[in-house]
C-alpha positions as a LaTeX table, in Angstrom:
\begin{tabular}{lrrr}
\hline
Residue & $x$ (\AA) & $y$ (\AA) & $z$ (\AA) \\
\hline
Met1 & 11.01 & $-34.74$ & 11.92 \\
Arg2 & 12.05 & $-31.17$ & 11.41 \\
Thr3 & 15.53 & $-30.26$ & 11.12 \\
Ile4 & 16.61 & $-27.12$ & 13.00 \\
Gln5 & 19.53 & $-24.94$ & 11.82 \\
Ala6 & 20.33 & $-22.94$ & 15.06 \\
Val7 & 21.80 & $-19.77$ & 13.68 \\
Gln8 & 20.92 & $-16.33$ & 14.99 \\
Ile9 & 20.82 & $-13.48$ & 12.45 \\
Val10 & 20.86 & $-9.90$ & 13.34 \\
Cys11 & 20.90 & $-7.01$ & 10.58 \\
Leu12 & 23.00 & $-4.17$ & 11.89 \\
Val13 & 23.20 & $-1.79$ & 9.18 \\
Gly14 & 23.96 & 1.59 & 10.92 \\
Gly15 & 21.97 & 4.52 & 9.81 \\
Cys16 & 19.72 & 2.70 & 7.67 \\
Ala17 & 15.95 & 3.64 & 7.90 \\
Leu18 & 13.30 & 1.04 & 8.50 \\
Ala19 & 10.83 & 1.14 & 5.68 \\
Ser20 & 7.18 & 1.31 & 6.74 \\
Phe21 & 6.38 & $-2.17$ & 5.54 \\
Gly22 & 9.09 & $-3.83$ & 7.49 \\
Val23 & 12.46 & $-5.30$ & 6.85 \\
Glu24 & 13.35 & $-7.04$ & 3.50 \\
Ile25 & 14.45 & $-10.67$ & 3.98 \\
Ser26 & 16.01 & $-12.60$ & 1.36 \\
Gly27 & 17.95 & $-16.05$ & 0.96 \\
His28 & 18.62 & $-19.02$ & $-1.09$ \\
Ile29 & 17.53 & $-22.67$ & $-0.64$ \\
Arg30 & 19.82 & $-25.46$ & $-1.69$ \\
Val31 & 18.06 & $-28.69$ & $-2.64$ \\
Ile32 & 19.97 & $-31.96$ & $-2.84$ \\
Gly33 & 19.11 & $-35.54$ & $-3.74$ \\
Ala34 & 16.38 & $-34.50$ & $-6.09$ \\
Arg35 & 14.77 & $-37.46$ & $-7.77$ \\
Glu36 & 12.21 & $-35.65$ & $-9.96$ \\
Lys37 & 13.21 & $-34.06$ & $-13.40$ \\
Thr38 & 10.92 & $-31.06$ & $-12.59$ \\
Pro39 & 12.15 & $-29.15$ & $-9.71$ \\
Ser40 & 9.98 & $-29.25$ & $-6.80$ \\
Thr41 & 8.19 & $-26.09$ & $-5.46$ \\
Val42 & 9.90 & $-24.65$ & $-2.40$ \\
Ile43 & 7.76 & $-22.66$ & 0.10 \\
Val44 & 9.28 & $-20.37$ & 2.78 \\
Tyr45 & 7.34 & $-18.99$ & 5.64 \\
Ala46 & 8.04 & $-17.04$ & 9.04 \\
Glu47 & 6.29 & $-17.36$ & 12.30 \\
Ala48 & 6.69 & $-14.55$ & 14.81 \\
Leu49 & 8.14 & $-15.88$ & 18.26 \\
Asp50 & 7.57 & $-12.60$ & 20.29 \\
Asp51 & 4.29 & $-11.12$ & 19.31 \\
His52 & 0.79 & $-12.29$ & 18.12 \\
Thr53 & 0.35 & $-10.45$ & 14.93 \\
Pro54 & $-3.23$ & $-11.44$ & 13.46 \\
Val55 & $-2.94$ & $-13.62$ & 10.53 \\
Lys56 & $-4.30$ & $-12.07$ & 7.38 \\
Ala57 & $-6.52$ & $-14.53$ & 5.47 \\
Gly58 & $-7.24$ & $-14.15$ & 1.76 \\
His59 & $-8.89$ & $-15.61$ & $-1.26$ \\
Tyr60 & $-7.04$ & $-18.15$ & $-3.29$ \\
Gln61 & $-7.85$ & $-20.54$ & $-6.25$ \\
Met62 & $-6.69$ & $-24.03$ & $-7.34$ \\
Val63 & $-8.06$ & $-24.87$ & $-10.76$ \\
Gln64 & $-8.58$ & $-28.24$ & $-12.46$ \\
Arg65 & $-7.41$ & $-27.99$ & $-15.98$ \\
Asn66 & $-6.43$ & $-30.86$ & $-18.29$ \\
Lys67 & $-6.91$ & $-33.22$ & $-15.41$ \\
Thr68 & $-4.13$ & $-31.41$ & $-13.50$ \\
Phe69 & $-4.48$ & $-29.29$ & $-10.35$ \\
Leu70 & $-2.94$ & $-25.66$ & $-11.01$ \\
Pro71 & $-1.03$ & $-24.79$ & $-8.88$ \\
His72 & 0.24 & $-28.21$ & $-7.89$ \\
Val73 & 1.42 & $-26.60$ & $-4.58$ \\
Leu74 & $-0.53$ & $-23.81$ & $-2.86$ \\
Ala75 & 0.43 & $-22.24$ & 0.42 \\
Val76 & $-2.22$ & $-19.92$ & 2.10 \\
Pro77 & $-2.64$ & $-18.46$ & 5.56 \\
Val78 & $-4.96$ & $-20.16$ & 7.98 \\
Gly79 & $-8.52$ & $-18.80$ & 7.68 \\
Ser80 & $-8.20$ & $-18.27$ & 3.96 \\
Thr81 & $-10.85$ & $-19.33$ & 1.42 \\
Val82 & $-9.78$ & $-21.45$ & $-1.56$ \\
Ser83 & $-11.84$ & $-21.93$ & $-4.59$ \\
Phe84 & $-11.63$ & $-25.26$ & $-6.41$ \\
Ala85 & $-12.64$ & $-24.30$ & $-10.08$ \\
Asn86 & $-13.43$ & $-26.86$ & $-12.64$ \\
Ala87 & $-12.08$ & $-25.58$ & $-15.96$ \\
Asp88 & $-12.28$ & $-29.09$ & $-17.69$ \\
Gln89 & $-15.14$ & $-30.27$ & $-19.91$ \\
Ile90 & $-15.77$ & $-33.12$ & $-17.55$ \\
Phe91 & $-16.65$ & $-33.83$ & $-13.90$ \\
His92 & $-14.29$ & $-33.75$ & $-11.02$ \\
Asn93 & $-14.55$ & $-34.77$ & $-7.46$ \\
Val94 & $-11.80$ & $-32.93$ & $-5.26$ \\
Phe95 & $-11.17$ & $-34.36$ & $-1.84$ \\
Ser96 & $-8.60$ & $-34.95$ & 0.77 \\
Leu97 & $-8.20$ & $-37.56$ & 3.46 \\
Ser98 & $-5.66$ & $-35.46$ & 5.28 \\
Pro99 & $-7.03$ & $-34.37$ & 8.73 \\
Pro100 & $-9.35$ & $-32.59$ & 8.84 \\
Pro101 & $-10.58$ & $-34.26$ & 5.70 \\
Phe102 & $-12.96$ & $-32.80$ & 3.05 \\
Asp103 & $-14.98$ & $-33.91$ & 0.03 \\
Leu104 & $-16.35$ & $-31.38$ & $-2.40$ \\
Gly105 & $-18.53$ & $-34.03$ & $-4.09$ \\
Leu106 & $-19.00$ & $-34.44$ & $-7.97$ \\
Tyr107 & $-19.34$ & $-31.04$ & $-9.88$ \\
Arg108 & $-19.39$ & $-30.24$ & $-13.52$ \\
Ala109 & $-17.38$ & $-28.12$ & $-16.09$ \\
Gly110 & $-17.51$ & $-24.39$ & $-15.34$ \\
Ser111 & $-18.40$ & $-24.56$ & $-11.76$ \\
Ala112 & $-16.45$ & $-24.27$ & $-8.58$ \\
Lys113 & $-16.43$ & $-25.27$ & $-5.02$ \\
Thr114 & $-15.10$ & $-23.07$ & $-2.02$ \\
Leu115 & $-13.85$ & $-23.88$ & 1.34 \\
Val116 & $-12.68$ & $-21.86$ & 4.26 \\
Phe117 & $-9.67$ & $-23.39$ & 5.91 \\
Thr118 & $-9.71$ & $-22.85$ & 9.75 \\
Glu119 & $-6.97$ & $-25.09$ & 10.90 \\
Pro120 & $-3.36$ & $-25.16$ & 9.89 \\
Ser121 & $-2.55$ & $-28.48$ & 8.12 \\
Thr122 & $-0.98$ & $-30.08$ & 4.98 \\
Tyr123 & $-3.61$ & $-31.35$ & 2.74 \\
Arg124 & $-2.91$ & $-33.94$ & 0.19 \\
Val125 & $-5.58$ & $-33.18$ & $-2.42$ \\
Phe126 & $-6.95$ & $-35.59$ & $-5.06$ \\
Cys127 & $-9.76$ & $-36.26$ & $-7.41$ \\
Asn128 & $-12.02$ & $-39.12$ & $-6.83$ \\
Ile129 & $-12.43$ & $-39.88$ & $-10.49$ \\
His130 & $-8.95$ & $-39.36$ & $-12.00$ \\
Pro131 & $-6.37$ & $-41.27$ & $-9.75$ \\
His132 & $-3.27$ & $-39.32$ & $-11.30$ \\
Met133 & $-4.60$ & $-35.96$ & $-10.17$ \\
Lys134 & $-2.74$ & $-34.68$ & $-7.01$ \\
Ala135 & $-1.86$ & $-31.44$ & $-5.40$ \\
Leu136 & $-0.59$ & $-30.04$ & $-1.97$ \\
Leu137 & $-2.52$ & $-27.35$ & $-0.08$ \\
Leu138 & $-0.37$ & $-25.88$ & 2.88 \\
Val139 & $-2.53$ & $-23.98$ & 5.44 \\
Leu140 & $-0.06$ & $-22.08$ & 7.47 \\
Pro141 & $-0.36$ & $-20.07$ & 10.73 \\
Thr142 & 1.15 & $-17.09$ & 9.37 \\
Ser143 & 0.68 & $-14.49$ & 6.50 \\
Ser144 & 4.49 & $-14.19$ & 5.72 \\
Ile145 & 4.76 & $-16.94$ & 3.00 \\
Ala146 & 7.02 & $-16.83$ & $-0.06$ \\
Glu147 & 7.58 & $-19.25$ & $-2.88$ \\
Ala148 & 11.19 & $-19.54$ & $-4.06$ \\
Asp149 & 11.86 & $-18.68$ & $-7.71$ \\
Ser150 & 13.51 & $-21.09$ & $-10.27$ \\
Gln151 & 17.03 & $-20.16$ & $-8.89$ \\
Arg152 & 15.70 & $-21.20$ & $-5.39$ \\
Thr153 & 15.97 & $-17.57$ & $-4.12$ \\
Tyr154 & 13.15 & $-15.89$ & $-2.01$ \\
Gln155 & 12.28 & $-12.74$ & $-0.27$ \\
Met156 & 9.59 & $-11.32$ & 2.05 \\
Asp157 & 9.13 & $-8.44$ & 4.23 \\
Leu158 & 8.92 & $-8.85$ & 8.10 \\
Pro159 & 8.58 & $-6.21$ & 10.92 \\
Pro160 & 11.42 & $-6.25$ & 13.37 \\
Gly161 & 11.29 & $-9.15$ & 15.83 \\
His162 & 12.18 & $-12.77$ & 16.33 \\
Tyr163 & 10.88 & $-15.43$ & 14.07 \\
Arg164 & 11.13 & $-19.17$ & 13.10 \\
Leu165 & 11.74 & $-19.27$ & 9.38 \\
Thr166 & 10.77 & $-22.55$ & 7.61 \\
Ala167 & 11.72 & $-24.02$ & 4.37 \\
Trp168 & 9.71 & $-26.71$ & 2.87 \\
Ser169 & 9.33 & $-28.83$ & $-0.41$ \\
Glu170 & 7.11 & $-31.64$ & $-1.35$ \\
Gln171 & 10.02 & $-33.96$ & $-1.44$ \\
Ser172 & 11.66 & $-33.14$ & 1.79 \\
Ser173 & 11.33 & $-32.61$ & 5.56 \\
Pro174 & 10.94 & $-28.91$ & 6.55 \\
Val175 & 13.98 & $-27.13$ & 7.94 \\
Asp176 & 13.48 & $-24.48$ & 10.70 \\
Leu177 & 15.97 & $-21.52$ & 11.05 \\
Pro178 & 15.64 & $-18.99$ & 13.96 \\
Ile179 & 16.25 & $-15.36$ & 12.90 \\
Ala180 & 16.23 & $-11.92$ & 14.63 \\
Val181 & 15.23 & $-9.17$ & 12.49 \\
Glu182 & 16.27 & $-5.57$ & 13.56 \\
Ser183 & 16.72 & $-3.08$ & 10.68 \\
Gly184 & 17.86 & $-2.66$ & 7.06 \\
Arg185 & 17.99 & $-5.63$ & 4.58 \\
Leu186 & 18.66 & $-9.10$ & 6.00 \\
Thr187 & 20.40 & $-11.92$ & 4.08 \\
Val188 & 19.55 & $-15.42$ & 5.54 \\
Pro189 & 22.26 & $-18.05$ & 5.38 \\
Glu190 & 21.55 & $-20.79$ & 2.94 \\
Val191 & 19.18 & $-23.51$ & 3.92 \\
Thr192 & 19.56 & $-27.20$ & 2.64 \\
Leu193 & 16.56 & $-29.41$ & 1.85 \\
Asp194 & 17.39 & $-33.02$ & 1.28 \\
Glu195 & 14.93 & $-34.69$ & $-1.11$ \\
Ser196 & 16.94 & $-37.98$ & $-1.39$ \\
Lys197 & 14.73 & $-39.89$ & 1.09 \\
Ser198 & 11.40 & $-38.96$ & $-0.53$ \\
Val199 & 9.09 & $-41.87$ & $-1.24$ \\
Glu200 & 5.92 & $-41.46$ & $-3.47$ \\
Ala201 & 3.16 & $-42.33$ & $-1.03$ \\
Pro202 & 0.19 & $-44.17$ & $-2.74$ \\
His203 & $-3.19$ & $-42.95$ & $-2.27$ \\
Lys204 & $-6.78$ & $-44.27$ & $-2.00$ \\
Asn205 & $-10.01$ & $-42.84$ & $-3.15$ \\
Lys206 & $-12.20$ & $-40.81$ & $-1.01$ \\
Tyr207 & $-13.81$ & $-43.98$ & 0.66 \\
Gly208 & $-10.22$ & $-45.19$ & 1.67 \\
Arg209 & $-10.30$ & $-47.96$ & $-0.99$ \\
Asn210 & $-8.24$ & $-48.66$ & $-4.03$ \\
Tyr211 & $-9.45$ & $-47.12$ & $-7.26$ \\
Pro212 & $-11.13$ & $-49.62$ & $-9.42$ \\
Pro213 & $-9.34$ & $-50.86$ & $-12.59$ \\
Asn214 & $-10.17$ & $-48.59$ & $-15.49$ \\
Tyr215 & $-12.13$ & $-46.19$ & $-13.19$ \\
Glu216 & $-10.91$ & $-43.12$ & $-14.94$ \\
Ala217 & $-11.71$ & $-44.48$ & $-18.43$ \\
Leu218 & $-15.10$ & $-45.29$ & $-17.52$ \\
Arg219 & $-15.98$ & $-42.08$ & $-15.79$ \\
His220 & $-13.75$ & $-39.78$ & $-18.00$ \\
\hline
\end{tabular}
């Protein structure tokens, strides 16, 4: 369930000019209860509440290298094309059972498969050959997306208006924050993500069954 921090923010810097690209939004994400040694990726995105600005789709890539998905977390606007390139010297079979599911089939080194993602969703992405390979693909109903840096700070540019700002990490429930953007620069109050209740969810192969013992060793 989403947590909503009900704080209204208005930037009232007298006399400051509005840049043509919008207002600079910045903030900090506080992460508590982290269980992983490696900090989780934090994504922040904003959805306009008072207009229907078209989402700007793009082209993105999630590479398979050293039996690892790179990046581990990828956030894209809905309608975007994602290329799943195989940079290993072995076969891979990328799939997701998240709705709506997809299966790219078996493909060799040096090749790639692409998909256009037309529906917002959070996809848990796996390889049907290598059980340890996993990634997350966020397909979002907005083009205003930022990834927090190593210090958990972020920034983005937004036109004036009212927005729902959402902070998300792999190990926490998302947190929503309503903001009102007017002019100048806007510093958003700190948002806290709680990762203490995260549980590693086991996954099946693309047929919805357990991976056979030694399957990865047999298939390389």
